[in-house]
mmCIF file of C-alpha atoms in Angstrom:
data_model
loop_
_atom_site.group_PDB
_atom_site.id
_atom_site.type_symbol
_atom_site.label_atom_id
_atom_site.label_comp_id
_atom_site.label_asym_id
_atom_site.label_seq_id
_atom_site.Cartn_x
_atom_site.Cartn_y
_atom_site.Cartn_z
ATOM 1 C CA UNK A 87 23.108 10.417 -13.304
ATOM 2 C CA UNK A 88 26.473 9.728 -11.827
ATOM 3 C CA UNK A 89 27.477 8.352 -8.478
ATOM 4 C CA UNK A 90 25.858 6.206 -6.272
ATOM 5 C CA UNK A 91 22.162 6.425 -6.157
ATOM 6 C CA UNK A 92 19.994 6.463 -3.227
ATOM 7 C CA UNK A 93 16.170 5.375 -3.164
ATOM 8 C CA UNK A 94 13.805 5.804 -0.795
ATOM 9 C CA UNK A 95 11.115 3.276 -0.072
ATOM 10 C CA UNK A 96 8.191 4.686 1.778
ATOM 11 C CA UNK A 97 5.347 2.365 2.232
ATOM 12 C CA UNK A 98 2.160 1.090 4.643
ATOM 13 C CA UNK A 99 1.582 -2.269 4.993
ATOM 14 C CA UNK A 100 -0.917 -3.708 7.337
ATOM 15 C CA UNK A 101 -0.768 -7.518 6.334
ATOM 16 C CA UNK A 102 3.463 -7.341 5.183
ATOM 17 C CA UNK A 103 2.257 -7.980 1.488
ATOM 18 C CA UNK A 104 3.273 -4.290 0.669
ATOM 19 C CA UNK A 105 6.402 -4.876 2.880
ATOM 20 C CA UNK A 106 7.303 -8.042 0.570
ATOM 21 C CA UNK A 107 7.210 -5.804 -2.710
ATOM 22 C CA UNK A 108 9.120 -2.997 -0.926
ATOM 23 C CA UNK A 109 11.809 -5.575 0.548
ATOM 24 C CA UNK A 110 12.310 -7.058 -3.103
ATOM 25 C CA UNK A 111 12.486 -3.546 -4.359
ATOM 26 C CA UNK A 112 15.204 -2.301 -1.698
ATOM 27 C CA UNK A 113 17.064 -6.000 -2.867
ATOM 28 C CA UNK A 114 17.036 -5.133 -6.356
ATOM 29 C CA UNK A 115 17.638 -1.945 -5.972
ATOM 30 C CA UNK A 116 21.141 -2.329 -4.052
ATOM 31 C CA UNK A 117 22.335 -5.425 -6.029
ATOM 32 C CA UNK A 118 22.448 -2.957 -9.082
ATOM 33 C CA UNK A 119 24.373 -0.569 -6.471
ATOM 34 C CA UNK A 120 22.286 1.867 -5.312
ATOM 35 C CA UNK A 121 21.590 2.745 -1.300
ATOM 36 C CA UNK A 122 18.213 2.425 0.170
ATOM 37 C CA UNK A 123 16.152 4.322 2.829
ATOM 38 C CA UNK A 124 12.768 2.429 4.158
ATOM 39 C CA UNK A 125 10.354 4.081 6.112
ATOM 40 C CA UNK A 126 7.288 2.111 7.223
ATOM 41 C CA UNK A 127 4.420 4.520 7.816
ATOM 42 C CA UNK A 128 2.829 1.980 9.864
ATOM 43 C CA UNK A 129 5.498 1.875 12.663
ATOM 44 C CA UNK A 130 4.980 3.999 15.932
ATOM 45 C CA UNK A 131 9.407 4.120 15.672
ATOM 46 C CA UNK A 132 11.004 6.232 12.758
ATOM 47 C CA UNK A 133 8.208 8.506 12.218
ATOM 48 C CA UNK A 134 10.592 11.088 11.233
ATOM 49 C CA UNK A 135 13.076 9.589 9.133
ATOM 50 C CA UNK A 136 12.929 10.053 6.012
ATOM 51 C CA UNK A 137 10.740 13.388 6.304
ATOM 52 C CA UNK A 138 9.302 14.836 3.708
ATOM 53 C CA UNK A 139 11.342 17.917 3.844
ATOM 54 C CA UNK A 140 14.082 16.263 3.266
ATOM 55 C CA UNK A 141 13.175 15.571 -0.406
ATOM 56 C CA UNK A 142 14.207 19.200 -1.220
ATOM 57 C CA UNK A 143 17.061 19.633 0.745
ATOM 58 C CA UNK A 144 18.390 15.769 0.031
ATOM 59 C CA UNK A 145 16.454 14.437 -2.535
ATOM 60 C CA UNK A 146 16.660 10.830 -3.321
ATOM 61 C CA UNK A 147 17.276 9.655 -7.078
ATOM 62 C CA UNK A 148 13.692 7.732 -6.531
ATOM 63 C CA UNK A 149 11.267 7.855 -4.524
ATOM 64 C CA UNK A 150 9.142 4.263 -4.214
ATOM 65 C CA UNK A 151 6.039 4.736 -2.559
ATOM 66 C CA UNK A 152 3.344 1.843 -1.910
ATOM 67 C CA UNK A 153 -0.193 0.980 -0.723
ATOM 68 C CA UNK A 154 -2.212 -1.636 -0.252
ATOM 69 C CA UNK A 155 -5.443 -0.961 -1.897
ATOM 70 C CA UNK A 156 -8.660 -0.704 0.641
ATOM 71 C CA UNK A 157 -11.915 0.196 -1.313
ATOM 72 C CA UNK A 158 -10.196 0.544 -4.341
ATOM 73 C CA UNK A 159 -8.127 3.122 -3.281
ATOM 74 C CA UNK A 160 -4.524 3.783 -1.612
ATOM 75 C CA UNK A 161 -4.959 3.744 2.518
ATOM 76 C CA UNK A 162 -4.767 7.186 3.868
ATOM 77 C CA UNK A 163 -1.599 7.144 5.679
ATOM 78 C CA UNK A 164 0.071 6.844 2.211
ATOM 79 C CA UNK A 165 -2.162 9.575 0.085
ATOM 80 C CA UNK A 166 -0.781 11.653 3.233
ATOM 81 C CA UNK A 167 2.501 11.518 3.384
ATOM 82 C CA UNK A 168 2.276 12.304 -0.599
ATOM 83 C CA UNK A 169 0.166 15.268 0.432
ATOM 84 C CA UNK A 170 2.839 16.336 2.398
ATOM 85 C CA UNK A 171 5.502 16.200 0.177
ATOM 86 C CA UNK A 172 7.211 19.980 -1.407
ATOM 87 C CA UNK A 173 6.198 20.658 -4.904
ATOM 88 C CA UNK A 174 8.651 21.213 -7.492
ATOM 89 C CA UNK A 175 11.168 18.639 -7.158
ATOM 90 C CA UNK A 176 10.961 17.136 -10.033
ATOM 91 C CA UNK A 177 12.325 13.536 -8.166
ATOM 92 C CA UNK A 178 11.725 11.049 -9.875
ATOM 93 C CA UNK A 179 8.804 8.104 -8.692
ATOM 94 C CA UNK A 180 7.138 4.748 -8.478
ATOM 95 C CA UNK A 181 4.278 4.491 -7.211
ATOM 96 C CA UNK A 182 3.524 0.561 -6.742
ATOM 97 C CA UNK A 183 -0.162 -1.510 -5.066
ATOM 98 C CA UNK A 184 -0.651 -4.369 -3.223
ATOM 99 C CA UNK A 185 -4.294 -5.810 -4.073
ATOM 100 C CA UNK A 186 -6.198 -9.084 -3.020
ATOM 101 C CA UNK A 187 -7.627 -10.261 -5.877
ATOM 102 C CA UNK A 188 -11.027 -8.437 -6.090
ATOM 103 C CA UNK A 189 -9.881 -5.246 -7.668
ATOM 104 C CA UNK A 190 -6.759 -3.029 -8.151
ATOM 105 C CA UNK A 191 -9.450 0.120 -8.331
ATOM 106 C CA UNK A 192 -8.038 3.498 -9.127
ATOM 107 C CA UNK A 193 -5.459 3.303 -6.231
ATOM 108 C CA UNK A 194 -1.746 3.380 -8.786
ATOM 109 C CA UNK A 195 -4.016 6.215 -10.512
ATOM 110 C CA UNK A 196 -4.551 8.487 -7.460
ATOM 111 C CA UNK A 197 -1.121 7.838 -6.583
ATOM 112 C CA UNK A 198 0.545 8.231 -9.819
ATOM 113 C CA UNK A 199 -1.993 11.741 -9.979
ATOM 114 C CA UNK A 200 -1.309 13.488 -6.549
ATOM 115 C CA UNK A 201 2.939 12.446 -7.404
ATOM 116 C CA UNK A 202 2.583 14.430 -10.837
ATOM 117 C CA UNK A 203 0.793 17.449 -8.947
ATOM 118 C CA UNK A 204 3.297 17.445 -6.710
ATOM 119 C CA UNK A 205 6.050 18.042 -9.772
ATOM 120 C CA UNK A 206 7.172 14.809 -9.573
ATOM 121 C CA UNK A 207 8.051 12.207 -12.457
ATOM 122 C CA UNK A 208 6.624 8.943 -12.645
ATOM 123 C CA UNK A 209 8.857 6.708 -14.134
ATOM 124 C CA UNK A 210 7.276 3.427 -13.523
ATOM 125 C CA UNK A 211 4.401 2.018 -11.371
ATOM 126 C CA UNK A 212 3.388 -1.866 -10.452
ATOM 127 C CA UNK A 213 0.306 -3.765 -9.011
ATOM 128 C CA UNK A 214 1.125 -6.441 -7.476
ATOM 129 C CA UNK A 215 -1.677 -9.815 -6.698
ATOM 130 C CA UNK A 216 -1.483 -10.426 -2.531
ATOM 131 C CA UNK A 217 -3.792 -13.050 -0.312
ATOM 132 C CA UNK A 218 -6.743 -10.582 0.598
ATOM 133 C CA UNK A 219 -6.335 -9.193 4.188
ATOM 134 C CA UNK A 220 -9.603 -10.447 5.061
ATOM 135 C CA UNK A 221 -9.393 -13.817 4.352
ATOM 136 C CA UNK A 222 -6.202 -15.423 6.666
ATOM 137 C CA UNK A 223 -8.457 -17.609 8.455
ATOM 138 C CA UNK A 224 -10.352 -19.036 5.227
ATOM 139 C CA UNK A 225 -8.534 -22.206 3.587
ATOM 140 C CA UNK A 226 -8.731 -21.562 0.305
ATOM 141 C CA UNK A 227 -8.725 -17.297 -0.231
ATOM 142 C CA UNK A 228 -9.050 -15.052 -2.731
ATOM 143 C CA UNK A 229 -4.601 -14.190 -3.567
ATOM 144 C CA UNK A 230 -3.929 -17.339 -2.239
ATOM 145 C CA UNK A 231 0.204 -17.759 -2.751
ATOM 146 C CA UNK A 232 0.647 -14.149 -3.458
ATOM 147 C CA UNK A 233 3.411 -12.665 -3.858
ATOM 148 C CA UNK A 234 5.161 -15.658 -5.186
ATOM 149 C CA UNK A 235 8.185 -15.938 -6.961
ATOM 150 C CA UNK A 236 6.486 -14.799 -10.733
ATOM 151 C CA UNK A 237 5.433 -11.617 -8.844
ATOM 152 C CA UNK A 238 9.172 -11.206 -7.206
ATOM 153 C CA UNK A 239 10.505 -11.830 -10.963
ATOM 154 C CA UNK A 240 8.694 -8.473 -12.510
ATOM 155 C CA UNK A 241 9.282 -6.542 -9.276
ATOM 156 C CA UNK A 242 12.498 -6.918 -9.879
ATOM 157 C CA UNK A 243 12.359 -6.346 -13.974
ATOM 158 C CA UNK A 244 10.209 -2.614 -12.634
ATOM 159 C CA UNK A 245 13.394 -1.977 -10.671
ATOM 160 C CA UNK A 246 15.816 -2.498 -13.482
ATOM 161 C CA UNK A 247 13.538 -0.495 -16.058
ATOM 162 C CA UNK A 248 13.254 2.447 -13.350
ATOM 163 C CA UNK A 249 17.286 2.338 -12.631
ATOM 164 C CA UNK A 250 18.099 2.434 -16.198
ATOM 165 C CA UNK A 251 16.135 5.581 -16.597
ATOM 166 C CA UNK A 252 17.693 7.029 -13.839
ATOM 167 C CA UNK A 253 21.273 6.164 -15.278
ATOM 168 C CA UNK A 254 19.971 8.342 -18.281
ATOM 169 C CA UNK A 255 19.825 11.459 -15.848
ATOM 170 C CA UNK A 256 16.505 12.717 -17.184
ATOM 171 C CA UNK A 257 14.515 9.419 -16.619
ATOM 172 C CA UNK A 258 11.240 9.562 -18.878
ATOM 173 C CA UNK A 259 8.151 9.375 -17.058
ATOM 174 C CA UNK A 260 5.067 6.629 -18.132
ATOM 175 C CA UNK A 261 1.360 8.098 -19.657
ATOM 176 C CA UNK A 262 -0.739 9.172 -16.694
ATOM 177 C CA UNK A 263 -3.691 7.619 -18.514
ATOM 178 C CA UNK A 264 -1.769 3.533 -18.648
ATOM 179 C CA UNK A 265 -2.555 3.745 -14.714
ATOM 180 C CA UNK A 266 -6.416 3.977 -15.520
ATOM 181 C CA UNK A 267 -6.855 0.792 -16.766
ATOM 182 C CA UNK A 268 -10.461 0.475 -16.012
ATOM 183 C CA UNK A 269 -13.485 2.093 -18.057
ATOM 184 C CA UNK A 270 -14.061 5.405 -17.210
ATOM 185 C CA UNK A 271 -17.175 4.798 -16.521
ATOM 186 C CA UNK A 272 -15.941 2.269 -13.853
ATOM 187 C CA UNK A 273 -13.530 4.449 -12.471
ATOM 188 C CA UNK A 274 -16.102 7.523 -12.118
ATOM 189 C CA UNK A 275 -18.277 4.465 -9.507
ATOM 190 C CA UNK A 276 -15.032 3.894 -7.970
ATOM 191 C CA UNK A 277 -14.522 7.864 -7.123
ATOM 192 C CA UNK A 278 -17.152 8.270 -5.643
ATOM 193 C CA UNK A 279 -16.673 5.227 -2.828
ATOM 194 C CA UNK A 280 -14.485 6.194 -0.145
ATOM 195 C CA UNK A 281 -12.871 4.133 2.623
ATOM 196 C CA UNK A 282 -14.838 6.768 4.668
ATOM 197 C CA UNK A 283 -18.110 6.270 3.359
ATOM 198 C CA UNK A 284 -17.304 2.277 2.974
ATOM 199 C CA UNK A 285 -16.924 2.534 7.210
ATOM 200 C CA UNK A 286 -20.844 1.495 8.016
ATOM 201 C CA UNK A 287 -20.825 -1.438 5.720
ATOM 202 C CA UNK A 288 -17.293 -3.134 6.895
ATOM 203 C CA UNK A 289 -17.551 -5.822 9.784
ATOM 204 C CA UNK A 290 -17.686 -4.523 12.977
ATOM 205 C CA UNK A 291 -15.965 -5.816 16.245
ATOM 206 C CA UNK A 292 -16.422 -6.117 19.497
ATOM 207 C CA UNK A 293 -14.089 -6.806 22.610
ATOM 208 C CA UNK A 294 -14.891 -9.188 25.001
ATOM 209 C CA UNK A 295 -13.605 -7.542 28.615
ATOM 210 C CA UNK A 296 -13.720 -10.981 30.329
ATOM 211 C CA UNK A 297 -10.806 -12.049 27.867
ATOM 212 C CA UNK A 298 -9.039 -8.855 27.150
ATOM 213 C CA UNK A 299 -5.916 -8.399 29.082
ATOM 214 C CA UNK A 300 -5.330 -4.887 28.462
ATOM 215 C CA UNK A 301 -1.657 -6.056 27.176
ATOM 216 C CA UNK A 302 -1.697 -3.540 24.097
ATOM 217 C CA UNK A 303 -0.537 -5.646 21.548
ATOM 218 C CA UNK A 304 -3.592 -4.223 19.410
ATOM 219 C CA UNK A 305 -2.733 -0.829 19.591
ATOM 220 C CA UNK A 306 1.142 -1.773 18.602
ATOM 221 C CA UNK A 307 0.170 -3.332 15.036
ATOM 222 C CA UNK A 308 -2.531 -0.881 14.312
ATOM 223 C CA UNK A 309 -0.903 0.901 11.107
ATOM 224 C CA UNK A 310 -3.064 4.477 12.107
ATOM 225 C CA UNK A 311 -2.661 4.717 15.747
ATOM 226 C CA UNK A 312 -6.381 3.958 16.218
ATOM 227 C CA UNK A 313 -6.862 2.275 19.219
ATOM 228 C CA UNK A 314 -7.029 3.636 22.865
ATOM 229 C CA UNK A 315 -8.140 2.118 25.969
ATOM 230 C CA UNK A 316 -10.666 3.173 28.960
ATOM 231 C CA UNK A 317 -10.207 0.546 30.244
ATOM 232 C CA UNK A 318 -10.612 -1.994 27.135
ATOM 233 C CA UNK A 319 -9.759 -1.251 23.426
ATOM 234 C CA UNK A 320 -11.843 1.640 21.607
ATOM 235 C CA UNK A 321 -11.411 2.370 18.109
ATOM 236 C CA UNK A 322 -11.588 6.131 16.600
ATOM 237 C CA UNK A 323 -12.584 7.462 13.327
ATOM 238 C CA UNK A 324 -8.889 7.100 11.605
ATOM 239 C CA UNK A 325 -9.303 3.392 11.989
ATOM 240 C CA UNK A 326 -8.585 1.461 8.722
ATOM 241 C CA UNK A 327 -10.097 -1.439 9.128
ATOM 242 C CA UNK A 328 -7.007 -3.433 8.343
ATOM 243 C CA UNK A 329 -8.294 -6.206 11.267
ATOM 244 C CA UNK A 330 -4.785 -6.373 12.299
ATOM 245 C CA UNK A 331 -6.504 -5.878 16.065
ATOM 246 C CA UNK A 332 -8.348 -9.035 15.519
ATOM 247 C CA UNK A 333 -5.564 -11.362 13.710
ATOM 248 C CA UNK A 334 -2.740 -10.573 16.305
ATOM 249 C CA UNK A 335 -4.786 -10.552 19.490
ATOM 250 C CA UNK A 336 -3.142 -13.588 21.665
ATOM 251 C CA UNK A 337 -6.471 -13.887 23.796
ATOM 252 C CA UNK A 338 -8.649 -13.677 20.835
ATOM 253 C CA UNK A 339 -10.352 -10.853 22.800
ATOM 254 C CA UNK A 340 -11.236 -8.847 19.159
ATOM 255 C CA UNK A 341 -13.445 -10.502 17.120
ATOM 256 C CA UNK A 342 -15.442 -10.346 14.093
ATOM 257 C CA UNK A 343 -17.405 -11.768 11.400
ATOM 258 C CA UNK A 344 -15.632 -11.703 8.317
ATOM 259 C CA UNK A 345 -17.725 -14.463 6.529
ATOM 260 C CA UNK A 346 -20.222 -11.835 4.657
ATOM 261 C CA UNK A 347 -17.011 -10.039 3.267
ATOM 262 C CA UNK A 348 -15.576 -13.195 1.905
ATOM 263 C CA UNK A 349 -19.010 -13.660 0.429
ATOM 264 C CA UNK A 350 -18.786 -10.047 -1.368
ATOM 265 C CA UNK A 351 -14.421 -10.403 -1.949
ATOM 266 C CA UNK A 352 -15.221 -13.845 -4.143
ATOM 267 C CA UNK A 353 -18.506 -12.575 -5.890
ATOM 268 C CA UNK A 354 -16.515 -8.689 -6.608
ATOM 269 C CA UNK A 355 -13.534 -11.097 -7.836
ATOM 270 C CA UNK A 356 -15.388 -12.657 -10.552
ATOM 271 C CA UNK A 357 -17.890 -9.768 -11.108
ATOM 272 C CA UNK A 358 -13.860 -7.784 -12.469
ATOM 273 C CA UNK A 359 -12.143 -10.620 -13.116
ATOM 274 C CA UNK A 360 -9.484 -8.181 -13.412
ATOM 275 C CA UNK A 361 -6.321 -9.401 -15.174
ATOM 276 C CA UNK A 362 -2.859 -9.254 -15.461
ATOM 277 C CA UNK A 363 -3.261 -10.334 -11.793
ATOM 278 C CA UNK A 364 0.119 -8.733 -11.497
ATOM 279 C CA UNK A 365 1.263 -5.664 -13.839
ATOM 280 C CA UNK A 366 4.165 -3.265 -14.507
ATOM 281 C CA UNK A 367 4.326 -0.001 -16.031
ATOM 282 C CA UNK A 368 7.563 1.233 -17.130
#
């Protein structure tokens, strides 16, 4: 493919673990002299740019697309915006995971899937080991480190597979079936558990009006738009459960017990013991 190509790097990333991966991608990508485009599906700014539209009328020579994985799937913000996309492009894409140690699921699967049904060609895919969201406050968590510098190294070695295909002009895509790396019999359990159904068992929270302030700093870092207020934080049904509420609050006013999840992220961590902690696929 000649000329200069451009890449766009479309991502959600509650905790900035995804944000790391997509950073080092967008670094890699324009020291081998390409052009990026970022768009952070969790920011209330830039909703609009890049659109999905715009991948027919000026497609990109990549499209990078990445989740964190919730419930061992890809958060719906993400699985959205790939809904959204035309079909028949045939861009090329990557679809790449951010996952804290307990397990990758099926999440590069159902991304890598819904990309292909929307006519587009995977050429590569990555999951990449991160510090579980849930477990900032405990000393010693599950993805402690993570991303270090070993994970930046084959981030970057994904990026120079995928940009040599694309210098090819008809960039081969990777085996659907190398993104299901679990038993099927695994991965028909994981179906059928939804971040949806998951809801009821997740910590709850609760805001404490004698400390809240009503500043809205919650509602700017939640990802889905989620929050409202009347007059104290409320959160509706497209709420993630991300906890970014409760780790950015400055008067502590959102809290939760998080201490039965670490119980269930540790035992669910050994229970897989999933490894490569971190993976390509090119």
């Amino acid at each position: 493919m000649a000329g200069q190509k451009t890449a766009w790097i479309v991502y959600c990333s509650p905790s900035g673990a995804t944000r790391h991966v997509a950073g080092v991608i967008r670094d890699t990508f324009r020291e081998l002299g390409g052009e990026c485009v970022e768009k952070d599906l969790g920011k209330r700014n830039g909703w609009d740019a890049p659109g999905p539209d715009l991948l027919r009328t000026a497609p990109p020579a990549c499209l990078f697309i990445g989740s964190p994985v919730y419930v061992s799937h890809p958060v719906p913000p993400v699985m959205a915006f790939i809904s959204g996309l035309p079909e028949g492009t045939g861009v090329p894409a990557v679809p790449f995971v951010t996952w804290g140690g307990a397990c990758s699921g099926v999440a590069l699967h159902d991304m890598g899937t819904a990309l292909h049904e929307k006519g587009m060609t995977v050429v590569g895919a990555a999951k990449i080991l991160a510090l579980h969201s849930m477990m900032w406050r405990s000393p010693d968590p599950v993805g402690k480190g993570h991303p270090d510098a070993g994970d930046d190294r084959i981030i970057r070695e994904m990026v120079r597979g995928v940009y040599e295909k694309l210098n090819t002009g008809a960039p081969a895509g990777i085996p659907l079936p190398d993104l299901a790396y679990y038993p099927e019999n695994v991965r028909r359990e994981m179906g059928k558990i939804t971040l949806k159904e998951a809801k009821p068992h997740l910590p709850s929270r609760e805001v404490d009006p004698d400390l809240c302030t009503q500043c809205g700093i919650c509602s700017e870092v939640c990802p889905v738009g989620a929050i409202t207020f009347s007059p104290y934080p409320e959160f509706d049904e497209s709420c993630i459960y991300c906890f970014n509420c409760v780790r950015e609050c400055p008067e502590d006013a959102i809290r939760t017990d998080l201490s039965g999840a670490e119980t269930r992220i540790r035992q669910r961590a050994e229970q897989f013991s999933e490894r490569p902690l971190s993976r390509i696929f090119l």
